């Protein structure tokens, strides 16, 4: 036994399998946690997806399973619910098998074909169930399953849906502006002498009354009686120019424009950049046209002011808000074909803030490093781009495995709707090195093993990392690895279970390029010296190791096996974990700065608490009377003081109801201020009698006549007595 | 100002640099024909001040009225206006708002126009809760037709139709409005306190939904002295104030010392206050910002092109067309 363990130690240190007790790994083994998913087509899960072209933005991408569940749910408690549900699940299974085997096709066609196939064989009521379920779907589009092209299809479809929404918004605006601009020209034509000519008037009345009116007289009266309305030559030319630009543009063709609309989807960044530069002048012209047309239709365009401003429109570059009116560019690339020049160009494009969405599809994240033997790249190209893009701060970054595109569809749509550049890094799972493992499972395993974690960096969410970066789509977010309970039976058929972590080493065991780093240890030679890899990662080993890390696999008969791994693989797994820790920190989990600050705060609080205990003991021996807290000083309210008017007449203007009593009496003596409330404009502009009569007539009694300025005015004694009532 | 809630494009901002300032005179048109001393003048001044302070564009503002003294108000506003037929101010205003939600629409109506012939429209306008500001000029009498009792004339009011005094208790527009579903803003003011009149109209304008303001108004011609007891005794006016309602200025608080802190969200208390006619409650009785507006619920996003209007009209006219025998309906 001891000699065999030496072989295992030797394998761990050298990767060389000595002795017959260590068996090589091959495609018949899979990670133990995958024991139950040998036949994916028989399981219910997110895929296949329907790329829906009808309905709202939240229904752009739909899961077949969800769709059938929704339809069954909407049947309520009808008598045939169970039968329809059963048939629905059968159809779902049939479709899943079909899409796995034959690829994507029109959903409606696949649904009816599947119903026809199942009806022939078994149940005649199948067609009825299929029709009833279909009537609840309200979808149209293509059914797609995971393959190498899957990420491109999904992102392209969602991009198209977002662009459709933008196009509708733009067309609505452009058509409204065109309508109004044409209305201005029409109004001029109708208001002109030619528009009021007898023939035009006759045509306007129609044939029934063609002889009832004298159109010559009518024309004469109209032309002479009402001045014509004519646009200035500049304005007419300008409006015609605006209409011409709006009708001719090829960004979002409106009306009868027969020119081929521009395409905005590309496979290479350089092509997208060329197109952008080529169309730049047209884009500036179109945006300027929209701005001028907006002013023009409101009748607010002033040549003296706006001509200069619009002459220089766009000369300082277009900002994201302006560019958001026009379509976004989409570039779908394959990370495997990206060279250094492509990468540099892509980074430049993203850094320029152009409205461009770049999809980088990665098929192989375990590509061996070209410079260091045994070192794996872990999606190096995509990772470099993602790290750089996040560093650019205003690029929306979305990373996910193809398996999680459906779950993360909201973030994907948000990224596509973002008014700036966005980078999508998606792992397809179609590596070509995973025996018969479906791409969906490979992509899901990559996310589980932390080798291709999900992340969303949304610059529009806020100003700090906490709001911008989200890693919450990853499983077991707080832990090093996702840990699942694994149930089994032992030799005596007794049930048992153990918790298994899914690590990078488990993920790599599925890839034929790394079989050599594993060795299956027969059960009779397994010793206490074997430890799970999740524990080995944290072991501090100096000198010759006494333990060998292993992972748990199952063979094609579903028998559990332990596979030891070599030192190289342990290092790679540890490196993957370090990268995950780094991402966790950025996402606010186990953040080292926060944890240090927390420790410091806890320490200072415990010291403060200890000091308080000491102070309280001292206080008990003294007079413990505590003074009542002093109420905060209340600032005195400045009350308005009555202005001293002396003997002069005055009006409490703020209370004036603008009833015209006083101004009708003497509009030089009484006038309205800027608030349209009365005041005494000139006390010498009338008699004291008028002042007194105004005071008596004032509905709200706010006129105060004061003392007479002319003591010789007739009847002054009586007037003074009457004025006294109001002073 | 309401524009702030809309998207302001760069071109609009450019424009504002030149054209944003208006004087009260810019909103004045013609010389009012109202009697000297009429409370309608105070209301006219208050809305003109509001237009100036909010910088309302005359071409984006509409005053709609029915028939009566109050309903002459659109004539004196240099904005768009519609002097409608008796009792129908509200349907016209609703139509304008539905077709052009970008306009600020005000409705000026009187106690006869609103509470008698237009009562059905009043009830449903409250229920529709469209974003309109309605001012009920309530002088408790038909003035334009020279003194007939209106629904809000106090019992015993002698008029040309009730020479022995009116027989019925007056209708209370506040309690009626507060009893209608979807009510979202109810206030009462008196025309002789211009400061509060302005504040309430301003609050009503800023409220998103149907704002109902009853303005107790003097008629110096047909009911002179009717409101004097309240006008000359500040203790007979109850000022309602609250952090979500009106802020009373220190100067006003010195004169009108009878005050109550009333939360406009409290419907039960609002109904109690509304039932009182002495003292006259003045302020915002009720406000609920969460009631949906009809124009938002039913907004039609289709572009109203000339062709669409023409087709719509033709379709309506075709309903009444007698088709010759054998002809088919195109």
XYZ file of C-alpha atoms in Angstrom, chain A residues 62-667:
606
model
C -37.962 33.191 -24.554
C -37.271 29.777 -23.092
C -39.299 26.904 -24.505
C -39.816 25.429 -21.025
C -40.991 28.759 -19.610
C -43.288 29.278 -22.555
C -44.998 25.924 -22.061
C -45.263 26.479 -18.299
C -46.892 29.868 -18.912
C -49.335 28.395 -21.407
C -50.259 25.530 -19.057
C -50.690 28.023 -16.220
C -53.026 30.155 -18.325
C -55.293 27.148 -18.937
C -56.558 27.563 -15.377
C -58.509 24.641 -13.962
C -60.103 23.517 -17.214
C -61.130 19.896 -17.513
C -58.554 19.041 -20.158
C -55.699 20.888 -18.453
C -53.866 17.699 -17.400
C -54.096 16.205 -20.860
C -52.872 19.390 -22.565
C -50.048 19.802 -20.060
C -48.926 16.207 -20.586
C -48.928 16.674 -24.336
C -47.149 20.000 -23.939
C -44.290 18.363 -22.066
C -44.081 15.622 -24.697
C -43.912 18.229 -27.439
C -41.250 20.108 -25.524
C -39.158 16.958 -25.273
C -39.615 16.260 -28.958
C -38.620 19.796 -29.888
C -35.566 19.699 -27.653
C -34.409 16.474 -29.237
C -35.103 17.912 -32.677
C -33.235 21.140 -32.073
C -30.262 19.311 -30.564
C -30.070 16.988 -33.530
C -31.081 19.241 -36.424
C -30.242 22.764 -35.335
C -32.447 25.803 -35.478
C -35.594 26.327 -37.517
C -38.844 28.249 -37.465
C -40.583 27.608 -34.148
C -44.073 27.402 -35.633
C -42.992 24.868 -38.198
C -41.089 22.780 -35.657
C -44.073 22.865 -33.307
C -46.556 21.647 -35.917
C -44.105 19.038 -37.240
C -43.520 17.710 -33.748
C -47.283 17.596 -33.104
C -47.795 15.733 -36.380
C -45.077 13.198 -35.552
C -46.452 12.510 -32.084
C -50.057 12.287 -33.328
C -49.271 9.609 -35.854
C -47.661 7.427 -33.316
C -49.813 7.725 -30.278
C -52.605 10.043 -29.373
C -55.143 11.633 -31.772
C -55.892 14.378 -29.234
C -52.299 15.565 -29.509
C -53.148 17.955 -32.349
C -55.880 19.560 -30.271
C -53.491 20.051 -27.341
C -50.820 21.482 -29.626
C -53.267 23.990 -31.102
C -54.590 25.070 -27.721
C -51.100 25.589 -26.366
C -50.055 27.464 -29.484
C -52.988 29.836 -29.102
C -51.530 30.897 -25.745
C -47.986 31.443 -26.983
C -48.204 34.678 -28.989
C -44.693 34.240 -30.392
C -43.070 34.044 -33.789
C -39.437 33.352 -34.491
C -36.692 30.811 -34.582
C -36.001 27.985 -32.153
C -32.281 27.800 -31.368
C -30.135 25.501 -29.264
C -26.598 25.933 -27.986
C -23.887 25.559 -30.565
C -20.900 27.622 -31.633
C -23.114 30.194 -33.351
C -25.599 30.410 -30.491
C -24.123 33.539 -28.763
C -23.987 35.451 -32.072
C -27.556 34.513 -32.912
C -28.934 35.575 -29.539
C -26.991 38.846 -29.315
C -27.716 39.730 -32.955
C -31.408 39.042 -32.436
C -31.582 41.153 -29.258
C -29.589 43.942 -30.977
C -32.074 43.874 -33.842
C -34.980 44.191 -31.414
C -33.357 47.179 -29.694
C -32.600 48.790 -33.065
C -36.213 48.248 -34.140
C -37.378 50.178 -31.111
C -34.919 52.974 -31.870
C -35.979 52.996 -35.498
C -39.637 53.314 -34.550
C -38.838 56.213 -32.237
C -36.739 57.923 -34.909
C -39.298 57.406 -37.657
C -42.079 58.743 -35.486
C -40.061 61.880 -34.877
C -38.883 62.244 -38.474
C -42.330 61.640 -39.930
C -43.828 64.180 -37.545
C -41.209 66.749 -38.550
C -41.654 65.992 -42.249
C -45.404 66.392 -41.890
C -45.036 69.731 -40.180
C -42.430 70.996 -42.646
C -44.663 70.055 -45.559
C -47.576 71.718 -43.778
C -45.620 74.981 -43.700
C -45.051 74.827 -47.455
C -48.676 73.803 -48.027
C -49.908 76.666 -45.872
C -47.925 79.072 -47.982
C -49.287 77.600 -51.184
C -52.891 77.751 -49.952
C -52.490 81.281 -48.619
C -50.910 82.601 -51.788
C -52.795 84.336 -54.591
C -52.378 81.197 -56.704
C -53.874 79.137 -53.918
C -56.930 81.375 -53.913
C -57.344 81.424 -57.678
C -60.878 80.675 -58.937
C -59.941 77.210 -60.193
C -58.472 76.202 -56.872
C -61.501 77.468 -55.020
C -63.810 75.602 -57.382
C -61.821 72.404 -56.874
C -62.054 72.920 -53.120
C -65.872 73.147 -53.170
C -66.376 70.113 -55.364
C -68.584 69.386 -58.338
C -71.958 69.440 -56.574
C -71.804 73.177 -55.952
C -69.562 74.088 -58.875
C -72.130 76.418 -60.324
C -73.591 77.776 -57.123
C -70.820 80.272 -56.404
C -69.123 82.966 -58.397
C -65.570 81.787 -57.873
C -64.059 84.751 -59.650
C -65.725 87.099 -57.191
C -64.838 84.833 -54.304
C -61.221 84.777 -55.402
C -61.150 88.549 -55.787
C -62.612 89.105 -52.330
C -60.260 86.639 -50.724
C -57.152 87.945 -52.437
C -57.969 91.569 -51.785
C -59.550 91.115 -48.386
C -56.829 89.128 -46.719
C -53.140 89.749 -47.138
C -51.215 86.817 -48.570
C -48.845 84.763 -46.546
C -45.433 84.287 -48.049
C -42.306 82.679 -46.652
C -38.979 84.367 -47.105
C -36.856 82.864 -49.851
C -34.232 81.686 -47.355
C -36.768 79.970 -45.193
C -38.438 78.227 -48.104
C -35.087 76.964 -49.357
C -34.128 75.868 -45.881
C -37.359 73.947 -45.352
C -37.047 72.235 -48.721
C -33.475 71.318 -47.831
C -34.573 69.826 -44.516
C -37.258 67.756 -46.214
C -34.780 66.559 -48.798
C -32.268 65.420 -46.137
C -34.913 63.629 -44.097
C -36.260 61.831 -47.161
C -32.873 60.911 -48.554
C -31.107 59.666 -45.419
C -30.350 55.950 -45.270
C -29.987 55.493 -41.527
C -33.676 54.936 -40.903
C -35.378 55.309 -44.266
C -38.779 56.982 -44.075
C -41.529 57.295 -46.630
C -40.755 56.350 -50.198
C -36.959 56.356 -50.029
C -35.899 53.581 -52.396
C -32.207 53.591 -51.551
C -30.836 50.539 -49.785
C -30.762 51.279 -46.048
C -27.357 51.181 -44.400
C -26.304 47.972 -42.695
C -24.874 48.266 -39.215
C -23.809 44.682 -38.459
C -20.218 43.652 -39.205
C -17.791 40.834 -38.564
C -14.695 43.002 -38.219
C -14.060 46.143 -36.231
C -12.148 47.678 -39.114
C -15.194 47.324 -41.387
C -17.421 48.940 -38.780
C -14.966 51.781 -38.308
C -14.712 52.350 -42.072
C -18.494 52.465 -42.339
C -18.752 54.841 -39.409
C -16.191 57.225 -40.877
C -17.694 57.029 -44.325
C -21.142 57.933 -42.991
C -19.972 60.486 -40.457
C -20.746 63.565 -42.540
C -24.185 62.253 -43.369
C -24.821 61.551 -39.689
C -23.850 65.101 -38.760
C -26.064 66.472 -41.505
C -28.999 64.371 -40.357
C -28.652 65.339 -36.693
C -28.313 68.990 -37.650
C -31.402 68.658 -39.820
C -33.385 67.212 -36.931
C -32.363 70.073 -34.650
C -33.132 72.767 -37.230
C -36.401 71.110 -38.248
C -37.456 71.047 -34.620
C -36.937 74.801 -34.363
C -38.381 75.451 -37.779
C -41.616 73.614 -37.106
C -42.114 75.601 -33.953
C -41.499 78.811 -35.872
C -38.566 79.586 -33.647
C -35.670 79.477 -36.088
C -33.959 82.851 -36.159
C -31.428 83.209 -38.905
C -29.529 85.921 -37.072
C -28.941 83.623 -34.124
C -29.129 80.056 -35.337
C -27.343 80.216 -38.695
C -23.987 80.626 -37.008
C -24.673 77.968 -34.417
C -25.785 75.370 -36.919
C -23.002 76.146 -39.377
C -20.615 74.820 -36.754
C -22.819 71.900 -35.725
C -20.796 68.738 -35.158
C -17.452 70.408 -35.716
C -16.621 69.681 -32.099
C -17.592 66.016 -32.474
C -20.892 64.380 -31.679
C -21.624 63.332 -28.122
C -23.222 60.093 -26.977
C -26.637 61.685 -26.523
C -26.682 62.951 -30.078
C -25.345 59.694 -31.503
C -27.986 57.771 -29.572
C -30.553 59.007 -32.078
C -28.863 56.963 -34.817
C -28.415 53.168 -35.099
C -25.739 51.364 -33.101
C -23.069 49.378 -34.885
C -22.697 45.688 -34.069
C -19.511 43.704 -34.552
C -19.606 39.935 -34.011
C -16.100 38.518 -33.686
C -14.509 35.255 -32.716
C -11.819 35.494 -30.049
C -9.944 32.626 -31.713
C -9.303 34.687 -34.836
C -8.435 37.970 -33.136
C -4.856 39.042 -33.616
C -3.021 41.855 -31.853
C -4.008 44.392 -34.524
C -7.694 43.488 -34.257
C -7.550 43.685 -30.490
C -5.853 47.077 -30.524
C -8.372 48.393 -33.036
C -11.265 47.104 -30.955
C -9.934 48.815 -27.829
C -9.540 52.054 -29.788
C -13.124 51.809 -31.008
C -14.438 51.202 -27.517
C -12.318 53.990 -26.066
C -13.619 56.488 -28.622
C -17.097 56.255 -27.126
C -18.684 55.412 -30.468
C -22.124 53.804 -30.452
C -20.755 50.353 -31.105
C -21.580 46.997 -29.572
C -18.897 44.336 -29.874
C -19.535 40.660 -29.313
C -16.401 38.601 -28.651
C -17.311 34.953 -28.795
C -14.853 32.576 -27.169
C -14.979 28.903 -28.061
C -11.969 27.765 -26.086
C -11.007 29.149 -22.715
C -8.592 26.332 -21.873
C -6.339 27.007 -24.788
C -2.780 26.058 -23.721
C -0.433 28.982 -23.383
C 1.937 29.397 -26.308
C 4.819 30.480 -24.136
C 4.619 28.381 -20.972
C 4.109 24.641 -21.104
C 1.111 23.382 -19.142
C -0.124 26.888 -18.489
C -3.702 27.466 -19.636
C -4.839 30.795 -21.030
C -8.223 30.796 -19.236
C -9.844 32.848 -21.989
C -6.896 35.227 -22.118
C -7.978 37.222 -25.168
C -11.507 37.852 -23.991
C -10.271 38.515 -20.459
C -7.773 41.094 -21.661
C -10.514 42.880 -23.572
C -12.929 42.758 -20.667
C -10.347 44.087 -18.207
C -9.354 46.860 -20.596
C -12.940 47.785 -21.368
C -13.793 48.040 -17.665
C -10.722 50.223 -17.270
C -12.064 52.585 -19.924
C -14.879 53.370 -17.426
C -17.615 54.291 -19.884
C -17.910 50.977 -21.727
C -20.767 48.667 -20.768
C -19.263 45.217 -20.246
C -21.254 42.007 -20.216
C -19.680 38.594 -19.699
C -21.476 35.301 -19.534
C -21.419 31.700 -20.657
C -23.812 30.849 -23.477
C -25.759 28.755 -20.962
C -26.669 31.862 -18.926
C -27.640 34.201 -21.765
C -31.297 33.561 -21.079
C -30.998 34.156 -17.341
C -29.026 37.350 -17.975
C -31.198 38.617 -20.827
C -32.261 41.772 -18.966
C -28.636 42.842 -18.545
C -27.972 41.961 -22.179
C -30.859 44.166 -23.381
C -29.704 46.939 -21.052
C -26.216 46.754 -22.545
C -27.627 46.882 -26.056
C -29.772 49.896 -25.134
C -26.854 51.723 -23.522
C -26.024 55.042 -25.212
C -22.338 54.273 -25.594
C -19.989 51.415 -26.470
C -20.606 47.945 -25.085
C -18.544 44.774 -25.027
C -20.117 41.327 -24.838
C -17.806 38.483 -23.945
C -19.564 35.148 -24.304
C -18.183 31.634 -23.993
C -19.973 29.349 -26.428
C -18.886 26.040 -24.861
C -18.208 24.541 -28.312
C -14.547 23.790 -27.675
C -14.250 20.629 -29.743
C -12.299 18.975 -26.930
C -15.093 17.765 -24.677
C -15.943 14.392 -26.208
C -19.728 14.274 -26.556
C -20.453 16.893 -23.884
C -23.041 19.411 -25.202
C -21.822 23.039 -25.495
C -24.548 24.122 -23.054
C -23.073 21.946 -20.300
C -19.506 23.011 -21.056
C -20.482 26.703 -20.883
C -22.403 26.138 -17.646
C -19.462 24.203 -16.181
C -17.103 27.055 -17.071
C -19.232 29.484 -15.084
C -19.568 27.056 -12.170
C -15.827 26.472 -12.028
C -15.080 30.246 -11.915
C -13.006 29.946 -15.086
C -15.459 32.168 -16.996
C -17.428 34.099 -14.373
C -20.478 36.222 -15.176
C -20.134 39.960 -14.746
C -22.010 43.080 -15.718
C -20.306 46.467 -15.635
C -22.888 49.173 -16.251
C -21.453 52.736 -16.345
C -24.965 54.207 -16.429
C -25.937 52.585 -13.118
C -24.011 55.009 -10.929
C -20.687 56.583 -10.163
C -19.050 53.926 -7.981
C -17.983 50.338 -8.309
C -20.683 49.109 -5.962
C -23.442 50.207 -8.316
C -21.621 49.680 -11.600
C -20.218 46.176 -11.230
C -22.518 43.221 -10.588
C -21.263 39.662 -10.212
C -24.464 38.380 -8.664
C -25.255 36.072 -11.586
C -22.527 33.681 -10.452
C -23.487 30.643 -8.355
C -22.587 30.596 -4.630
C -21.370 34.139 -4.790
C -19.795 34.304 -1.348
C -17.871 31.037 -1.617
C -14.665 29.950 -3.298
C -16.462 27.254 -5.296
C -20.042 26.170 -5.742
C -20.624 23.227 -3.392
C -23.388 20.715 -4.073
C -24.623 17.711 -2.159
C -23.929 14.489 -4.014
C -26.013 11.405 -3.134
C -24.822 7.834 -3.783
C -25.182 4.243 -2.660
C -22.287 2.248 -1.241
C -21.452 -1.422 -1.827
C -24.052 -2.472 0.728
C -26.699 -0.384 -1.067
C -26.848 2.066 1.828
C -27.527 5.693 0.886
C -24.822 8.204 1.553
C -23.974 11.744 0.518
C -21.103 14.116 0.516
C -20.561 17.740 -0.421
C -18.564 18.208 -3.581
C -17.035 21.481 -4.759
C -16.904 22.123 -8.487
C -13.455 23.497 -9.226
C -11.387 24.325 -12.266
C -9.807 20.876 -11.978
C -13.282 19.298 -12.295
C -13.973 21.454 -15.357
C -10.641 20.645 -16.992
C -11.188 16.901 -16.496
C -13.790 17.168 -19.298
C -11.187 18.401 -21.810
C -9.216 15.749 -23.692
C -6.097 17.946 -23.820
C -5.673 17.638 -20.048
C -6.388 13.942 -19.470
C -2.683 13.432 -18.747
C -2.892 15.592 -15.641
C -5.286 13.116 -13.983
C -4.865 9.545 -12.810
C -7.715 7.306 -11.639
C -6.881 5.554 -8.376
C -8.502 2.167 -7.925
C -10.611 2.025 -4.814
C -8.478 -0.629 -3.113
C -5.472 1.687 -3.327
C -7.120 4.791 -2.000
C -5.620 5.886 1.303
C -6.048 8.642 3.886
C -3.371 10.509 2.033
C -5.912 11.612 -0.606
C -7.637 14.928 0.131
C -10.280 16.780 -1.877
C -8.806 19.497 -4.072
C -10.833 22.231 -2.339
C -8.909 21.415 0.859
C -5.570 20.947 -0.884
C -5.748 24.476 -2.273
C -5.450 25.912 1.209
C -2.859 23.444 2.515
C 0.502 24.913 3.313
C 3.002 22.364 2.049
C 6.715 22.611 2.593
C 9.088 19.843 1.631
C 7.808 16.532 0.358
C 3.988 16.426 0.299
C 2.209 13.878 2.458
C -1.162 14.327 0.786
C -2.349 14.123 -2.791
C -5.364 16.141 -4.049
C -8.153 14.388 -5.890
C -11.442 15.114 -7.594
C -14.477 12.858 -7.750
C -15.602 11.514 -11.097
C -18.073 8.936 -12.338
C -17.439 6.451 -15.109
C -19.859 5.350 -17.821
C -21.448 2.871 -15.376
C -21.987 5.746 -12.941
C -19.500 4.316 -10.468
C -17.710 6.893 -8.365
C -13.984 7.189 -8.941
C -11.284 9.326 -7.463
C -8.832 10.956 -9.834
C -5.665 12.440 -8.389
C -4.236 15.478 -10.122
C -0.738 16.711 -10.625
C 0.921 19.758 -9.185
C 0.542 21.743 -12.439
C -3.231 21.437 -12.325
C -3.320 22.396 -8.666
C -1.412 25.574 -9.509
C -3.829 26.420 -12.331
C -6.787 25.832 -10.029
C -5.236 28.073 -7.390
C -4.616 30.777 -10.018
C -8.239 30.562 -11.100
C -9.319 30.952 -7.476
C -7.117 34.033 -7.037
C -8.709 35.591 -10.105
C -12.152 34.821 -8.705
C -11.205 36.417 -5.370
C -10.108 39.514 -7.218
C -13.441 39.723 -9.036
C -15.299 39.107 -5.768
C -13.508 42.065 -4.216
C -14.424 44.346 -7.113
C -17.988 43.160 -6.721
C -17.939 44.093 -3.042
C -17.616 40.562 -1.628
C -14.883 39.973 0.962
C -13.487 43.344 0.022
C -10.097 43.668 1.673
C -10.360 47.436 2.154
C -13.781 47.125 3.740
C -12.703 44.236 5.938
C -9.668 46.158 7.165
C -11.806 49.191 7.881
C -14.338 47.036 9.687
C -11.642 45.461 11.853
C -10.280 48.901 12.689
C -13.741 50.227 13.540
C -14.532 47.205 15.726
C -11.245 47.675 17.549
C -11.862 51.354 18.140
C -15.423 50.691 19.335
C -14.339 48.030 21.781
C -11.690 50.440 23.119
C -14.336 53.169 23.401
C -16.708 50.798 25.207
C -13.964 49.881 27.673
C -13.250 53.571 28.319
C -16.958 54.273 28.887
C -17.197 51.503 31.469
C -14.307 53.134 33.348
C -15.863 56.604 33.123
C -19.233 55.356 34.340
C -17.635 53.892 37.407
C -16.020 57.261 38.194
C -19.282 59.127 37.581
C -21.162 56.970 40.078
C -19.097 58.478 42.890
C -19.894 62.037 41.887
C -23.046 64.052 41.556
C -24.810 62.355 38.691
C -27.281 65.109 38.045
C -27.545 65.689 34.367
C -28.599 69.044 33.101
C -31.631 69.178 30.851
C -30.565 69.582 27.271
C -30.767 73.203 26.248
C -33.321 73.692 23.546
C -31.886 74.975 20.347
C -32.212 78.682 20.033
C -35.171 79.539 17.864
C -34.397 82.236 15.398
C -36.887 85.043 15.751
C -39.098 85.451 12.740
C -38.657 88.797 11.152
C -42.113 90.170 11.101
C -42.737 92.877 8.580
C -43.087 96.182 10.316
C -45.691 98.639 9.122
C -44.002 101.229 7.064
C -44.426 104.710 8.440
C -46.212 106.724 5.806
C -46.705 109.831 7.924
C -49.462 111.977 6.476
C -48.999 110.669 2.960
C -51.683 108.581 1.312
C -50.831 104.923 0.599
C -52.296 101.627 -0.581
C -51.674 98.131 0.828
C -50.795 96.939 -2.664
C -50.337 93.286 -1.750
C -54.038 93.063 -0.834
C -55.299 94.777 -3.992
C -57.775 92.702 -6.037
C -57.233 94.694 -9.241
C -60.915 95.648 -9.358
C -60.296 98.949 -11.241
C -62.373 101.062 -8.792
C -59.578 103.521 -8.043
C -57.927 103.509 -11.459
C -61.262 104.265 -13.080
C -61.565 107.243 -10.740
C -58.183 108.751 -11.617
C -55.664 106.709 -13.552
